[in-house]
Amino acid sequence: MHGADDVLGRKLLRAFAMLDTDGDGALVEADLLTLADRLAAAFAMTGDAAKIIRLKEAFRVLWDTDLLSMDADGNGLVDRQEFLDGMRKAAANDREGHLTRLGAMVDAWMDICDADGNGVIDRDEFLTMYTRTLGASPDALILAFKALDRDGNGTLDRDEIRLATEEYYTSNDPQAPGNWLFGPF
């Protein structure tokens, strides 16, 4: 299956809705930069902090390299179907490059969310990043955190987050723990 009704398709459409920060049904680079600003605000970072700049740069690279090329009709916008088709193509045609660019975004995202600087994301940091940037339910995120914490140590390290990101954006397995990246799936 390759529609929006398979596991991967449903996850990709959910990701699209989260990325579409203005809710207009289309992605532009500004949507991604708005997410960076929301994350920075959630962790009380302001201005041109190096961590914010790094996340915005990772988003710009992702936009320029992956997302903008999904604009099949050339109107400067990436709609839901273009995103769905484009994400599948990116994973199929340049999986390693695509995952590397997603990984750079994850690293920059984690640097902001790791408020105590211990190198991992704890449950409170996880709740903060998704309730304040995406409006996710705290109760749902507690369940998601448990699913993503593969080693059960009460934190999410970079490898756990990267693996979850890879599963979320590429796997059609309904049991993949990464399906929980943004809450219950």
mmCIF file of C-alpha atoms in Angstrom, residues 2-3 20 27-28 33 39-40 56 66 70 83 99-100 104 107 109 136 146 161 164 172 182 184-185:
data_model
loop_
_atom_site.group_PDB
_atom_site.id
_atom_site.type_symbol
_atom_site.label_atom_id
_atom_site.label_comp_id
_atom_site.label_asym_id
_atom_site.label_seq_id
_atom_site.Cartn_x
_atom_site.Cartn_y
_atom_site.Cartn_z
ATOM 1 C CA HIS A 2 1.210 3.483 -0.745
ATOM 2 C CA GLY A 3 -1.721 5.706 0.093
ATOM 3 C CA ASP A 20 2.073 23.141 8.657
ATOM 4 C CA LEU A 27 4.319 23.792 3.634
ATOM 5 C CA VAL A 28 6.761 26.610 3.055
ATOM 6 C CA LEU A 33 11.323 28.200 10.991
ATOM 7 C CA LEU A 39 10.770 25.287 20.428
ATOM 8 C CA ALA A 40 13.123 28.081 21.451
ATOM 9 C CA LYS A 56 17.005 26.826 11.718
ATOM 10 C CA ASP A 66 14.271 17.452 0.430
ATOM 11 C CA MET A 70 8.561 17.753 -3.519
ATOM 12 C CA PHE A 83 4.643 15.704 0.949
ATOM 13 C CA LEU A 99 18.218 10.285 7.242
ATOM 14 C CA THR A 100 21.449 12.247 7.666
ATOM 15 C CA ALA A 104 21.074 16.894 11.824
ATOM 16 C CA ASP A 107 20.582 16.785 16.930
ATOM 17 C CA TRP A 109 16.360 19.941 18.209
ATOM 18 C CA ALA A 136 0.254 17.510 22.210
ATOM 19 C CA LYS A 146 7.698 5.029 27.624
ATOM 20 C CA ILE A 161 15.565 9.600 19.092
ATOM 21 C CA ALA A 164 12.495 6.656 16.415
ATOM 22 C CA ASN A 172 5.313 0.806 7.580
ATOM 23 C CA PHE A 182 4.780 12.475 18.472
ATOM 24 C CA PRO A 184 0.132 7.627 20.468
ATOM 25 C CA PHE A 185 -0.347 6.475 16.954
#
